[in-house]
PDB file of C-alpha atoms and ligand atoms in Angstrom:
ATOM      1  CA  UNK A   1     138.281  99.104  89.401  1.00  0.00           C
ATOM      2  CA  UNK A   2     140.602 102.057  88.997  1.00  0.00           C
ATOM      3  CA  UNK A   3     140.822 103.820  85.629  1.00  0.00           C
ATOM      4  CA  UNK A   4     144.259 102.602  84.582  1.00  0.00           C
ATOM      5  CA  UNK A   5     143.552  99.264  85.871  1.00  0.00           C
ATOM      6  CA  UNK A   6     140.533  99.017  83.416  1.00  0.00           C
ATOM      7  CA  UNK A   7     142.504 100.712  80.704  1.00  0.00           C
ATOM      8  CA  UNK A   8     145.100  97.693  80.549  1.00  0.00           C
ATOM      9  CA  UNK A   9     142.430  95.435  79.581  1.00  0.00           C
ATOM     10  CA  UNK A  10     142.591  94.890  76.128  1.00  0.00           C
ATOM     11  CA  UNK A  11     139.283  93.313  75.534  1.00  0.00           C
ATOM     12  CA  UNK A  12     135.575  93.965  76.179  1.00  0.00           C
ATOM     13  CA  UNK A  13     135.409  94.056  80.142  1.00  0.00           C
ATOM     14  CA  UNK A  14     131.880  93.009  79.886  1.00  0.00           C
ATOM     15  CA  UNK A  15     132.903  89.788  77.923  1.00  0.00           C
ATOM     16  CA  UNK A  16     135.661  88.974  80.695  1.00  0.00           C
ATOM     17  CA  UNK A  17     133.019  89.326  83.243  1.00  0.00           C
ATOM     18  CA  UNK A  18     130.622  87.032  81.306  1.00  0.00           C
ATOM     19  CA  UNK A  19     133.387  84.322  81.008  1.00  0.00           C
ATOM     20  CA  UNK A  20     134.352  84.655  84.676  1.00  0.00           C
ATOM     21  CA  UNK A  21     130.606  84.125  85.673  1.00  0.00           C
ATOM     22  CA  UNK A  22     130.252  81.069  83.616  1.00  0.00           C
ATOM     23  CA  UNK A  23     133.554  79.634  85.467  1.00  0.00           C
ATOM     24  CA  UNK A  24     131.872  80.735  88.676  1.00  0.00           C
ATOM     25  CA  UNK A  25     128.675  78.657  87.939  1.00  0.00           C
ATOM     26  CA  UNK A  26     131.110  75.694  87.401  1.00  0.00           C
ATOM     27  CA  UNK A  27     132.987  76.199  90.575  1.00  0.00           C
ATOM     28  CA  UNK A  28     129.641  76.273  92.650  1.00  0.00           C
ATOM     29  CA  UNK A  29     128.467  73.042  91.128  1.00  0.00           C
ATOM     30  CA  UNK A  30     131.827  71.578  91.751  1.00  0.00           C
ATOM     31  CA  UNK A  31     131.782  72.619  95.361  1.00  0.00           C
ATOM     32  CA  UNK A  32     128.340  70.768  95.756  1.00  0.00           C
ATOM     33  CA  UNK A  33     129.493  67.654  93.674  1.00  0.00           C
ATOM     34  CA  UNK A  34     132.403  67.116  96.054  1.00  0.00           C
ATOM     35  CA  UNK A  35     130.761  68.125  99.096  1.00  0.00           C
ATOM     36  CA  UNK A  36     127.857  65.632  98.293  1.00  0.00           C
ATOM     37  CA  UNK A  37     130.055  62.759  97.331  1.00  0.00           C
ATOM     38  CA  UNK A  38     132.142  63.071 100.470  1.00  0.00           C
ATOM     39  CA  UNK A  39     128.844  62.826 102.683  1.00  0.00           C
ATOM     40  CA  UNK A  40     127.597  59.643 100.721  1.00  0.00           C
ATOM     41  CA  UNK A  41     130.650  57.695  99.863  1.00  0.00           C
ATOM     42  CA  UNK A  42     130.921  54.110 100.720  1.00  0.00           C
ATOM     43  CA  UNK A  43     133.253  51.125 100.208  1.00  0.00           C
ATOM     44  CA  UNK A  44     136.920  50.842 100.164  1.00  0.00           C
ATOM     45  CA  UNK A  45     139.227  53.599 101.443  1.00  0.00           C
ATOM     46  CA  UNK A  46     136.022  55.776 102.213  1.00  0.00           C
ATOM     47  CA  UNK A  47     137.681  57.660 104.949  1.00  0.00           C
ATOM     48  CA  UNK A  48     140.572  58.798 102.915  1.00  0.00           C
ATOM     49  CA  UNK A  49     138.477  59.411  99.722  1.00  0.00           C
ATOM     50  CA  UNK A  50     135.805  61.293 101.723  1.00  0.00           C
ATOM     51  CA  UNK A  51     138.535  63.346 103.056  1.00  0.00           C
ATOM     52  CA  UNK A  52     140.050  64.055  99.830  1.00  0.00           C
ATOM     53  CA  UNK A  53     136.660  65.155  98.317  1.00  0.00           C
ATOM     54  CA  UNK A  54     135.933  67.457 101.221  1.00  0.00           C
ATOM     55  CA  UNK A  55     139.429  69.107 100.720  1.00  0.00           C
ATOM     56  CA  UNK A  56     138.623  69.595  96.950  1.00  0.00           C
ATOM     57  CA  UNK A  57     135.258  71.042  97.721  1.00  0.00           C
ATOM     58  CA  UNK A  58     137.014  73.704  99.959  1.00  0.00           C
ATOM     59  CA  UNK A  59     139.561  74.285  97.019  1.00  0.00           C
ATOM     60  CA  UNK A  60     136.718  74.913  94.423  1.00  0.00           C
ATOM     61  CA  UNK A  61     135.126  77.159  96.953  1.00  0.00           C
ATOM     62  CA  UNK A  62     138.492  79.279  97.163  1.00  0.00           C
ATOM     63  CA  UNK A  63     138.178  79.376  93.246  1.00  0.00           C
ATOM     64  CA  UNK A  64     134.701  80.781  93.512  1.00  0.00           C
ATOM     65  CA  UNK A  65     136.187  83.554  95.798  1.00  0.00           C
ATOM     66  CA  UNK A  66     138.932  84.492  93.412  1.00  0.00           C
ATOM     67  CA  UNK A  67     136.496  84.609  90.527  1.00  0.00           C
ATOM     68  CA  UNK A  68     134.208  86.887  92.415  1.00  0.00           C
ATOM     69  CA  UNK A  69     137.166  89.230  93.597  1.00  0.00           C
ATOM     70  CA  UNK A  70     138.110  89.852  89.860  1.00  0.00           C
ATOM     71  CA  UNK A  71     134.413  90.092  88.714  1.00  0.00           C
ATOM     72  CA  UNK A  72     133.943  92.790  91.255  1.00  0.00           C
ATOM     73  CA  UNK A  73     137.162  94.586  90.532  1.00  0.00           C
ATOM     74  CA  UNK A  74     135.905  94.640  86.636  1.00  0.00           C
ATOM     75  CA  UNK A  75     132.859  96.345  87.817  1.00  0.00           C
ATOM     76  CA  UNK A  76     130.671  93.097  87.097  1.00  0.00           C
ATOM     77  CA  UNK A  77     128.050  91.589  89.323  1.00  0.00           C
ATOM     78  CA  UNK A  78     128.755  87.885  90.156  1.00  0.00           C
ATOM     79  CA  UNK A  79     125.893  85.369  89.793  1.00  0.00           C
ATOM     80  CA  UNK A  80     123.462  85.758  92.643  1.00  0.00           C
ATOM     81  CA  UNK A  81     120.884  83.006  92.008  1.00  0.00           C
ATOM     82  CA  UNK A  82     121.779  79.457  92.341  1.00  0.00           C
ATOM     83  CA  UNK A  83     119.162  78.876  89.593  1.00  0.00           C
ATOM     84  CA  UNK A  84     121.760  80.194  87.260  1.00  0.00           C
ATOM     85  CA  UNK A  85     124.355  77.875  88.270  1.00  0.00           C
ATOM     86  CA  UNK A  86     123.561  75.011  85.868  1.00  0.00           C
ATOM     87  CA  UNK A  87     121.960  77.318  83.192  1.00  0.00           C
ATOM     88  CA  UNK A  88     125.575  79.055  82.891  1.00  0.00           C
ATOM     89  CA  UNK A  89     127.940  76.516  83.612  1.00  0.00           C
ATOM     90  CA  UNK A  90     130.396  75.062  81.000  1.00  0.00           C
ATOM     91  CA  UNK A  91     130.556  71.674  82.595  1.00  0.00           C
ATOM     92  CA  UNK A  92     127.608  69.524  83.659  1.00  0.00           C
ATOM     93  CA  UNK A  93     126.618  68.908  87.121  1.00  0.00           C
ATOM     94  CA  UNK A  94     126.912  65.015  87.863  1.00  0.00           C
ATOM     95  CA  UNK A  95     124.930  64.065  90.803  1.00  0.00           C
ATOM     96  CA  UNK A  96     126.228  61.195  92.676  1.00  0.00           C
ATOM     97  CA  UNK A  97     124.299  57.994  91.771  1.00  0.00           C
ATOM     98  CA  UNK A  98     126.723  55.083  92.556  1.00  0.00           C
ATOM     99  CA  UNK A  99     128.139  55.896  96.110  1.00  0.00           C
ATOM    100  CA  UNK A 100     131.009  53.582  95.683  1.00  0.00           C
ATOM    101  CA  UNK A 101     134.316  55.492  96.282  1.00  0.00           C
ATOM    102  CA  UNK A 102     135.660  54.190  92.885  1.00  0.00           C
ATOM    103  CA  UNK A 103     132.436  55.572  91.049  1.00  0.00           C
ATOM    104  CA  UNK A 104     132.782  58.738  92.885  1.00  0.00           C
ATOM    105  CA  UNK A 105     136.371  59.129  91.942  1.00  0.00           C
ATOM    106  CA  UNK A 106     135.777  58.538  88.323  1.00  0.00           C
ATOM    107  CA  UNK A 107     132.893  60.966  88.405  1.00  0.00           C
ATOM    108  CA  UNK A 108     134.752  63.683  89.846  1.00  0.00           C
ATOM    109  CA  UNK A 109     137.965  62.896  87.654  1.00  0.00           C
ATOM    110  CA  UNK A 110     135.514  63.736  84.563  1.00  0.00           C
ATOM    111  CA  UNK A 111     134.481  66.981  86.389  1.00  0.00           C
ATOM    112  CA  UNK A 112     138.267  67.935  86.639  1.00  0.00           C
ATOM    113  CA  UNK A 113     138.891  67.024  82.987  1.00  0.00           C
ATOM    114  CA  UNK A 114     136.034  69.543  82.099  1.00  0.00           C
ATOM    115  CA  UNK A 115     137.531  72.124  84.268  1.00  0.00           C
ATOM    116  CA  UNK A 116     140.975  71.821  82.790  1.00  0.00           C
ATOM    117  CA  UNK A 117     139.618  72.204  79.342  1.00  0.00           C
ATOM    118  CA  UNK A 118     137.522  75.269  80.378  1.00  0.00           C
ATOM    119  CA  UNK A 119     140.348  77.080  82.037  1.00  0.00           C
ATOM    120  CA  UNK A 120     142.859  76.320  79.292  1.00  0.00           C
ATOM    121  CA  UNK A 121     140.506  77.743  76.670  1.00  0.00           C
ATOM    122  CA  UNK A 122     139.716  80.812  78.851  1.00  0.00           C
ATOM    123  CA  UNK A 123     143.473  81.230  79.371  1.00  0.00           C
ATOM    124  CA  UNK A 124     143.700  81.381  75.689  1.00  0.00           C
ATOM    125  CA  UNK A 125     141.244  84.091  75.219  1.00  0.00           C
ATOM    126  CA  UNK A 126     142.495  86.429  77.922  1.00  0.00           C
ATOM    127  CA  UNK A 127     146.321  85.918  77.436  1.00  0.00           C
ATOM    128  CA  UNK A 128     148.022  89.056  76.102  1.00  0.00           C
ATOM    129  CA  UNK A 129     144.692  90.938  76.679  1.00  0.00           C
ATOM    130  CA  UNK A 130     143.997  90.963  80.377  1.00  0.00           C
ATOM    131  CA  UNK A 131     147.034  89.913  82.483  1.00  0.00           C
ATOM    132  CA  UNK A 132     145.354  89.861  85.920  1.00  0.00           C
ATOM    133  CA  UNK A 133     142.610  87.760  84.765  1.00  0.00           C
ATOM    134  CA  UNK A 134     145.114  85.408  82.967  1.00  0.00           C
ATOM    135  CA  UNK A 135     147.367  85.044  86.050  1.00  0.00           C
ATOM    136  CA  UNK A 136     144.149  84.232  87.943  1.00  0.00           C
ATOM    137  CA  UNK A 137     143.036  81.699  85.452  1.00  0.00           C
ATOM    138  CA  UNK A 138     146.454  80.143  85.393  1.00  0.00           C
ATOM    139  CA  UNK A 139     146.424  79.894  89.031  1.00  0.00           C
ATOM    140  CA  UNK A 140     143.180  77.933  88.914  1.00  0.00           C
ATOM    141  CA  UNK A 141     144.058  75.838  86.188  1.00  0.00           C
ATOM    142  CA  UNK A 142     147.166  74.578  88.115  1.00  0.00           C
ATOM    143  CA  UNK A 143     144.838  73.695  91.012  1.00  0.00           C
ATOM    144  CA  UNK A 144     142.482  71.605  88.573  1.00  0.00           C
ATOM    145  CA  UNK A 145     145.439  69.852  87.045  1.00  0.00           C
ATOM    146  CA  UNK A 146     146.405  68.784  90.581  1.00  0.00           C
ATOM    147  CA  UNK A 147     142.915  67.760  91.570  1.00  0.00           C
ATOM    148  CA  UNK A 148     142.802  65.389  88.442  1.00  0.00           C
ATOM    149  CA  UNK A 149     146.143  64.030  89.282  1.00  0.00           C
ATOM    150  CA  UNK A 150     145.170  63.525  92.982  1.00  0.00           C
ATOM    151  CA  UNK A 151     141.901  61.618  92.151  1.00  0.00           C
ATOM    152  CA  UNK A 152     143.670  59.604  89.389  1.00  0.00           C
ATOM    153  CA  UNK A 153     146.456  58.480  91.820  1.00  0.00           C
ATOM    154  CA  UNK A 154     143.862  57.561  94.447  1.00  0.00           C
ATOM    155  CA  UNK A 155     141.874  55.215  92.066  1.00  0.00           C
ATOM    156  CA  UNK A 156     145.379  53.613  90.831  1.00  0.00           C
ATOM    157  CA  UNK A 157     146.213  53.027  94.643  1.00  0.00           C
ATOM    158  CA  UNK A 158     142.762  51.333  94.856  1.00  0.00           C
ATOM    159  CA  UNK A 159     143.374  48.920  91.910  1.00  0.00           C
ATOM    160  CA  UNK A 160     146.941  47.842  93.363  1.00  0.00           C
ATOM    161  CA  UNK A 161     145.274  46.684  96.758  1.00  0.00           C
ATOM    162  CA  UNK A 162     143.730  43.427  97.329  1.00  0.00           C
ATOM    163  CA  UNK A 163     139.928  43.333  97.380  1.00  0.00           C
TER     164      UNK A 163
HETATM  165 FE1  LIG B   1     137.884  74.828  90.714  1.00  0.00          FE
HETATM  166 FE1  LIG B   2     138.916  71.164  90.841  1.00  0.00          FE
HETATM  167 MG1  LIG B   3     143.723  67.074  96.550  1.00  0.00          MG
END
């Protein structure tokens, strides 16, 4: 990163990189959880739910891309070994066990709720200290809020339909 670009970060750059890497671990686990869920989904509205889960997997991957871009800009190194994903993540990886679409939706809603809490906390840490990271975190937070809403709406739709 450029000299001035680094100068405007009013907190320990290494600390920012560490926080971004933890979020990166979460994103990779989220990509995989959605991707796996889309593959095994069975039951009501299977096609629609699987498509939404796939879409979210892609969006979590975009989050990973954005986080890595900022990590590199700050002179850091992104996590390179998947072994560190579970070790460093803020949220748990919840392997799909019940393949029913409703169970998958509930499971991923929990994941989104963890993501929202993590990014909201992260925003509080970098706000006013690292504007570029704060902007990035806010962008991702907006997506996670939308993800939760999408999945909750889908679950709600299923309730209102006849068995
Ligand atoms: Fe995400
Ligand atoms: Fe998400
Ligand atoms: Mg969506």
